[in-house]
XYZ file of C-alpha atoms in Angstrom:
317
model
C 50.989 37.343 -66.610
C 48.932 40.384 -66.182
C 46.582 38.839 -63.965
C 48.760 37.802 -62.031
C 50.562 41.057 -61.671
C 47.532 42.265 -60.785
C 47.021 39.879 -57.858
C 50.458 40.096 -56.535
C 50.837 44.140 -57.188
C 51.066 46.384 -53.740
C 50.130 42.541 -52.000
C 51.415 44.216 -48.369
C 48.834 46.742 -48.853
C 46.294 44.595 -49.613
C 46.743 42.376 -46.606
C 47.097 44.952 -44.293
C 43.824 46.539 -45.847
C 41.860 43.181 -45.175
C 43.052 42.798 -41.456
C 41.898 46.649 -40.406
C 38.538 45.606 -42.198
C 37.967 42.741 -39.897
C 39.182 44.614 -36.487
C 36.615 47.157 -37.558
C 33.494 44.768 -38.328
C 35.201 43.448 -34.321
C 34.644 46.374 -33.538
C 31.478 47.228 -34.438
C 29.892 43.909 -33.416
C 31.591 44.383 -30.129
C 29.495 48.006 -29.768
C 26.367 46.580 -31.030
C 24.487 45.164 -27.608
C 21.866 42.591 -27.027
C 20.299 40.737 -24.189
C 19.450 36.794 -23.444
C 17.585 35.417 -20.853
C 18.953 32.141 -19.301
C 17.898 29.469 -16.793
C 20.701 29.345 -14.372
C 20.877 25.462 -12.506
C 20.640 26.084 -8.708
C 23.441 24.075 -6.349
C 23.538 23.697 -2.659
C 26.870 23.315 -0.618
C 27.773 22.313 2.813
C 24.873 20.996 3.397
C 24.841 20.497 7.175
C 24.461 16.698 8.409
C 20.991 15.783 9.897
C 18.925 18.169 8.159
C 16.796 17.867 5.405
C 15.059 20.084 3.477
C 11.052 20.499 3.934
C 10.204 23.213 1.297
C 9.932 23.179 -2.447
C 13.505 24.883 -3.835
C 13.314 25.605 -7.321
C 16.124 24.112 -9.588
C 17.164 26.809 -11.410
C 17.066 31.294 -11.101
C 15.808 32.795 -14.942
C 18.295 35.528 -15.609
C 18.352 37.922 -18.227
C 21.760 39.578 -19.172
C 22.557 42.699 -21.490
C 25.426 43.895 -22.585
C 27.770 43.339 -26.188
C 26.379 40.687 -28.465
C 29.896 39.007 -28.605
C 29.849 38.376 -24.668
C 26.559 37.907 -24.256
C 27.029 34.806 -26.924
C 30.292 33.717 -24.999
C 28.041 33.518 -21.838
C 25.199 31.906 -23.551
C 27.822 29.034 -23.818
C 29.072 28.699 -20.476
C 28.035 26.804 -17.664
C 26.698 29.727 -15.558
C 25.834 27.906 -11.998
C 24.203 29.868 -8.526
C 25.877 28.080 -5.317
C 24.025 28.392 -1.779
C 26.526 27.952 1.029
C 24.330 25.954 3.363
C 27.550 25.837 6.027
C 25.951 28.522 8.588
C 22.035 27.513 8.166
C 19.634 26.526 11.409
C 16.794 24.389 11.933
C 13.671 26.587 10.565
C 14.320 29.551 7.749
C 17.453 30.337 5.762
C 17.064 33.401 3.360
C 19.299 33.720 0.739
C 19.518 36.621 -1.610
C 20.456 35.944 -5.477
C 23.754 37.977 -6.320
C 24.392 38.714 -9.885
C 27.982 39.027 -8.608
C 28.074 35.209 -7.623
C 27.784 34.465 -11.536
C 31.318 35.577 -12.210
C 30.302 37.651 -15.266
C 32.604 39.214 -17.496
C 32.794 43.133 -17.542
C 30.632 44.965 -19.557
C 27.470 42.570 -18.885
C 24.860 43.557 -16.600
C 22.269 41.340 -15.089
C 18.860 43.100 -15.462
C 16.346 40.587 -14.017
C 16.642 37.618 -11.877
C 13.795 35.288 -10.628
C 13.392 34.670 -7.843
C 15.495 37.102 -6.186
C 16.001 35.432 -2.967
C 15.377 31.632 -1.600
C 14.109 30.367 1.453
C 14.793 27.211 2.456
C 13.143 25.190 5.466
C 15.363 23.013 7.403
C 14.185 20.386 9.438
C 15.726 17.566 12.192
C 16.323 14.234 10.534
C 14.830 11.645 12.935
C 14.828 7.910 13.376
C 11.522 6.401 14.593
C 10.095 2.466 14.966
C 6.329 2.238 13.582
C 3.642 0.160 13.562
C 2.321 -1.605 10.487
C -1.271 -2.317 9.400
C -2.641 -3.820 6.517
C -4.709 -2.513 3.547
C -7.127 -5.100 2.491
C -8.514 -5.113 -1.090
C -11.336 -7.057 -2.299
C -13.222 -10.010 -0.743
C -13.070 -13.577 -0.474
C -14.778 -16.333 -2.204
C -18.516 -15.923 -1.668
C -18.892 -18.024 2.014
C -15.363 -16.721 2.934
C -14.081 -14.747 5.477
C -10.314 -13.297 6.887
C -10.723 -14.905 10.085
C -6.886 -14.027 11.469
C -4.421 -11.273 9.652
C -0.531 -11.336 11.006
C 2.276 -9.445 9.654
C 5.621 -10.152 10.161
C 7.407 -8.036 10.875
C 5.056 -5.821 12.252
C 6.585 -2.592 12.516
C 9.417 -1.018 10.925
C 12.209 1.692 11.420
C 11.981 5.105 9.277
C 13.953 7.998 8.857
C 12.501 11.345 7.870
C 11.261 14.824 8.620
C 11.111 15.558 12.759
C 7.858 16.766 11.866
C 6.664 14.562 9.359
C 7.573 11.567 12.056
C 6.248 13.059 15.516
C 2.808 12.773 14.106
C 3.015 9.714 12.421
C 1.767 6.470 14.680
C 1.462 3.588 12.001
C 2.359 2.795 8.303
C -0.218 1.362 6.091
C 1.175 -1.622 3.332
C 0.500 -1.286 0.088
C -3.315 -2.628 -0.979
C -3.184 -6.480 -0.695
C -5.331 -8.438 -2.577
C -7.867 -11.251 -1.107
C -10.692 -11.110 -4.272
C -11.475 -14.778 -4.720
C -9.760 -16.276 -1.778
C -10.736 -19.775 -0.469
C -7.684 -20.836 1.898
C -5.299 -19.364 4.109
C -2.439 -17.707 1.880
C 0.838 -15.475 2.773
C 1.170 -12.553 0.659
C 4.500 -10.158 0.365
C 4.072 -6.566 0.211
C 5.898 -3.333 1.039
C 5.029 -0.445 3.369
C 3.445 2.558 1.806
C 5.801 5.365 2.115
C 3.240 9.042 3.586
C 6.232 11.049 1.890
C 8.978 11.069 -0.444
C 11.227 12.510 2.322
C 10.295 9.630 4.667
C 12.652 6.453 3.970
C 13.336 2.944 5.534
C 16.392 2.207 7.222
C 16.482 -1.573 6.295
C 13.775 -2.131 3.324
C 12.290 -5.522 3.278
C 9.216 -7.248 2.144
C 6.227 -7.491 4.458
C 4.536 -10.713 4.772
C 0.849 -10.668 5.119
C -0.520 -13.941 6.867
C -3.603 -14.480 5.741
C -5.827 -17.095 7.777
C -8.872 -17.208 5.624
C -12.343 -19.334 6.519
C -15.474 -20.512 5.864
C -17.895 -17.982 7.001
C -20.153 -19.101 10.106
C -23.624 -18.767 10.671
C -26.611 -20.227 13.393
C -29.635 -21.422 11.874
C -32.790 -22.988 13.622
C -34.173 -26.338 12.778
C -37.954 -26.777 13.531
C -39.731 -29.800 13.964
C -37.151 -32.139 13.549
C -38.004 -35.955 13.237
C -36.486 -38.620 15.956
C -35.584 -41.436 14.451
C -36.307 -44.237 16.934
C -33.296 -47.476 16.706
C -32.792 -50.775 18.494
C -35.919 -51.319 20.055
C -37.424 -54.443 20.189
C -40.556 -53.652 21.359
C -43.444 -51.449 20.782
C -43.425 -47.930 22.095
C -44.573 -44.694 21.944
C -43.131 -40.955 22.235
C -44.279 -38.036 23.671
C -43.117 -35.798 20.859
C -41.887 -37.438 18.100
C -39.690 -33.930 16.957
C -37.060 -31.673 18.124
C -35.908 -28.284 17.147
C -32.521 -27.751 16.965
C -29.864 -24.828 16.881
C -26.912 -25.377 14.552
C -23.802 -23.424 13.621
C -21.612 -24.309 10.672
C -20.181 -22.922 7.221
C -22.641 -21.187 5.582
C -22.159 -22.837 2.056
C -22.749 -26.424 4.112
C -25.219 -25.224 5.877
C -27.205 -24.256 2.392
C -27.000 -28.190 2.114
C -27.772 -29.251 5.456
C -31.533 -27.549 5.022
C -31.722 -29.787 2.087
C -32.013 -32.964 4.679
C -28.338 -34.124 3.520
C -26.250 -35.427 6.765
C -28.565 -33.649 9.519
C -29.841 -36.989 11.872
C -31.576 -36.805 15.116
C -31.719 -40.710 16.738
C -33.233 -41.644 19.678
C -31.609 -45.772 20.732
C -33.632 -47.852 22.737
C -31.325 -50.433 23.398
C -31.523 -52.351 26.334
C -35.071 -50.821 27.287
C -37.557 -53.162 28.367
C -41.705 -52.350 29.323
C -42.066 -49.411 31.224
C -41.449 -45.325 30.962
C -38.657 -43.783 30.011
C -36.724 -40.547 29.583
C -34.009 -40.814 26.924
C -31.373 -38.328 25.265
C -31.262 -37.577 21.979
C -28.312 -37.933 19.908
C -27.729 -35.371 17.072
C -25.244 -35.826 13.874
C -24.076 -33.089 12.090
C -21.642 -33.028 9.763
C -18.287 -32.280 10.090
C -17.132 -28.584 11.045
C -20.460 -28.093 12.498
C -21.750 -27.312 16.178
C -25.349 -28.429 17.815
C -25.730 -25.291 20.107
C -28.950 -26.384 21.070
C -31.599 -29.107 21.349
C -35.198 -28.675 22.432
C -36.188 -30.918 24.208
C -32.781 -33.143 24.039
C -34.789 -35.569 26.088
C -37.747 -37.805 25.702
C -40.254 -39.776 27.154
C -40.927 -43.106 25.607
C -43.637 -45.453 27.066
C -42.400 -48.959 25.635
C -45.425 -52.121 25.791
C -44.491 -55.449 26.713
C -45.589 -56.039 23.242
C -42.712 -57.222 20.724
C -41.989 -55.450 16.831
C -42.120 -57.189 14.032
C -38.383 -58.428 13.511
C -38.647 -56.318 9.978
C -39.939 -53.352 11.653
C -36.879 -53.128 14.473
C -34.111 -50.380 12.892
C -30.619 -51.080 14.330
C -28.411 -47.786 14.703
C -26.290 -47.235 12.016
């Protein structure tokens, strides 16, 4: 019973003892002052149609703010936001000046630093233009290869961007395509390679890259060719019994064609009886290749009245 008389004794005066303690430790943590430093986000407003920006704007202003510890904590926890009213800017340079006022801060706090102090921003036109597209080739074909024909469809597109990003810009490159190891003709989707991140397209597609890819083409000379004499019944004799030739073809079949394989030079006596002659040549090459030239592509052939051997007479094959 005594304790509790103790507890409950003069209780008013107790209570009202415990309250004036806490308005005064209030009260002195409300005169005690500190100061924070904050990173304030950066907005823009009223952003005027057509325009784009073509400066770097930083995101945020660093503040530092000094006053009571109790309201600099209470701002510390708010959502403390700088607005630029964009409504009146022009084409070119908009200053803006940072005012401590614009935070909304309650009395007693005082901004002491802000940085940056002011912004500048660069407004630019927002322009539509149609460009030209061109390829960007990686790698090579297959060794004897070659891009004979490249066609891109479509082959020019519509952007959107910086006025003077745009009036300087003639043609688009694609992204790299890729032709390492290539033996055929192939079509290969890509995309246009953006100069800018400001710089957009107004309909994005794929680009498709024809690729016509052939055997590469070279002209090599044939010396001393043999004619190979057919269908003659009689004996004979030639006034040069070789040719020299000029061929174009594939390079890879060429390789084989020096080799001896499918290269024929015939000279067909058919029909020829005793006397002197001047025949043509006939020249087989294989197939995808070209006999530019033939020296000499005719011949004289003096042919006896004198008959072959039956087993001696070659027929044209």
């Amino acid at each position: 019973m005594r304790l509790r008389e103790l507890v409950t004794r003069h209780l008013g005066l107790k209570i009202l003892a415990l309250v004036m303690a806490v308005i005064l430790w209030f009260m002195a943590v409300g005169k005690e002052t500190g100061e924070i430093g904050l990173k304030v986000p950066l907005e823009m407003v009223n952003f005027p149609k057509n325009m784009i920006i073509a400066n770097e704007i930083p995101d945020g202003i660093g503040i530092r703010i000094r006053g009571s510890v109790a309201l600099t904590r209470q701002v510390a926890e708010r959502k403390l936001r700088f607005s630029l009213d964009l409504a009146g800017a022009k084409k070119g340079s908009n200053n803006f000046t940072m005012v401590p006022d614009a935070l909304g801060l309650p009395r007693g706090l005082e901004v002491t630093h802000l940085s940056p102090s002011s912004i500048t921003v660069e407004l630019e036109r927002l322009i539509t233009k149609k460009i030209g597209l061109l390829p960007v080739i990686q790698g090579e074909p297959e060794a004897g290869y070659m891009i004979d024909d490249i066609a891109l469809e479509p082959n020019d597109v519509e952007v959107r961007g910086p006025e003077t990003v745009l009036l300087g810009l003639d043609r688009l490159w694609t992204e790299p395509v890729d032709v390492t190891k290539l033996t055929g003709s192939i079509t290969i989707v890509t995309k246009p390679a953006m100069p800018s991140v400001a710089v957009n397209l107004i309909n994005p597609a794929d680009i498709k890259v024809n690729l016509k890819i052939s055997p590469k083409l070279t002209v090599r000379a044939f010396k001393n060719v043999k004619v190979e004499t057919v269908n003659s019944v009689y004996k004979f004799e030639l006034d040069t019994e070789t040719v020299d030739l000029m061929i174009r073809g594939p390079v890879n079949a060429m390789t084989e064609l020096v080799t001896g394989k499918g290269l024929q030079v015939i000279l067909d006596l058919a029909g020829f009886e005793s006397g002197r002659f001047k025949r043509k040549v006939v020249v087989r090459v294989p197939e995808k290749m070209e006999v530019l030239e033939v020296k000499p592509d005719q011949i004289w052939v003096k042919i006896s009245k004198e008959l072959l051997d039956p087993s001696n007479v070659r027929e044209l094959p």
